[in-house]
XYZ file of C-alpha atoms in Angstrom:
108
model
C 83.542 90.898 82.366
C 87.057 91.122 83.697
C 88.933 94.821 84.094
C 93.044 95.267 85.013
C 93.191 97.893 86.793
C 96.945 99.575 86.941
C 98.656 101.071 89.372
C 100.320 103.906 88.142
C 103.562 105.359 90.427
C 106.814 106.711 90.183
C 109.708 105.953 92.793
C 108.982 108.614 95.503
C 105.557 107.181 96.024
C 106.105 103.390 95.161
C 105.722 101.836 98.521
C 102.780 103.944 100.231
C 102.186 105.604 103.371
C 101.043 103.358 105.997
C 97.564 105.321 105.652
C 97.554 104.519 102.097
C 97.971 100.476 102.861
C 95.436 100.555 105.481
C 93.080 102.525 102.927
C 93.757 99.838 100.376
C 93.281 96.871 102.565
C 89.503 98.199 103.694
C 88.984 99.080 99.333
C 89.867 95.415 98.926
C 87.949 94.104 101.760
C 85.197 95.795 100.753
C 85.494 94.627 96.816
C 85.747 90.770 98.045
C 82.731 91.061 100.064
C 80.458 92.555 96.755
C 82.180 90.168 94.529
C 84.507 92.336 92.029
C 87.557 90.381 93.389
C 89.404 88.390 91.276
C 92.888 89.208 92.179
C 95.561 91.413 92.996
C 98.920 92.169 94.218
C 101.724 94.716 94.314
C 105.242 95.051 92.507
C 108.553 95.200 93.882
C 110.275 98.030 92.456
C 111.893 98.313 88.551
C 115.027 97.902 89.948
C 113.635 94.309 90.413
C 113.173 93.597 87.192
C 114.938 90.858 85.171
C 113.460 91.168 81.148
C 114.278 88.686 79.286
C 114.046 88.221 75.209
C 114.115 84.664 73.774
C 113.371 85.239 70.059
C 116.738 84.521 69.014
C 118.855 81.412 68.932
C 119.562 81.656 72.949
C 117.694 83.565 75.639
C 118.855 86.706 76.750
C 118.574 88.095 80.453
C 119.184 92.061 81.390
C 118.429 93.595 84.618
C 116.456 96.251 85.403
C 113.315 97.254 83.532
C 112.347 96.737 79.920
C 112.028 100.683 79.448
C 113.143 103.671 81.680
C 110.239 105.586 82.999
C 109.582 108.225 85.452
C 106.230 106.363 85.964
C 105.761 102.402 86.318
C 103.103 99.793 87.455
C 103.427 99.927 90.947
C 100.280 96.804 91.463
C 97.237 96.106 90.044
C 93.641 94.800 90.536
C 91.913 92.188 88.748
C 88.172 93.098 89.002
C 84.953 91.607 87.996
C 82.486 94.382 86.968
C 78.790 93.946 84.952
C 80.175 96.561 82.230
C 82.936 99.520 81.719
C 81.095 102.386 83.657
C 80.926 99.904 87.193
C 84.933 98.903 86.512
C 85.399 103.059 86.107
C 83.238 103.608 89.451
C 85.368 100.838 91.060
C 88.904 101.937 89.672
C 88.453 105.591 90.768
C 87.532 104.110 94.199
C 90.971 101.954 93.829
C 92.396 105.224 92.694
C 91.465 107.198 95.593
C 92.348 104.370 98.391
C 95.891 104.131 97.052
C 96.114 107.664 96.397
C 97.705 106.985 92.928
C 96.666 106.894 89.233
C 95.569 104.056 87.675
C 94.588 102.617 84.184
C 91.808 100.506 83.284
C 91.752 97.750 80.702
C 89.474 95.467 79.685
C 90.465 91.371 79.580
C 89.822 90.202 75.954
């Protein structure tokens, strides 16, 4: 079964301490080697953002998030795991290396 795990962060700590990266890279090193690795990546900032709504008669493009938030996804795991309490065991490890929160959501 397939998790997404979230990373949850606001915009003082959106791009991580240098510790924080290097704690991340061994998580995901570590991940690859047993297998849960599917994929992952991080997110530029909102600010970044281009939403764009195309259920009209002509697409519309706006800058900037879809919502304002104190909190966004920062990143994200994709993660193999053999049922919900190994992707919990495996997010709070996520959670811990980059030293913010993160969600956890099964793939349908």
């Amino acid at each position: 079964m397939q998790y997404l795990v979230s990373v949850i962060a606001d915009e003082a700590t959106h791009a991580g301490t240098p510790e924080e990266r290097a704690a991340i890279d061994v998580f995901n090193d570590r991940i690859i080697a047993d297998g849960n690795w599917v994929f992952a990546g991080g997110l530029a900032a909102p600010s970044a953002a281009t939403v764009i709504d195309n259920r009209g008669a002509e697409p519309v493009f706006t800058d900037g998030p879809f919502v304002e938030s104190k909190e966004f996804l920062a990143g994200f795991w994709v993660m193999e795991a053999a049922d919900l309490d190994e992707a919990l065991k495996l997010a709070a490890e996520g959670s811990k290396a980059c030293n913010r929160r993160v969600e956890v959501r099964p793939f349908l």
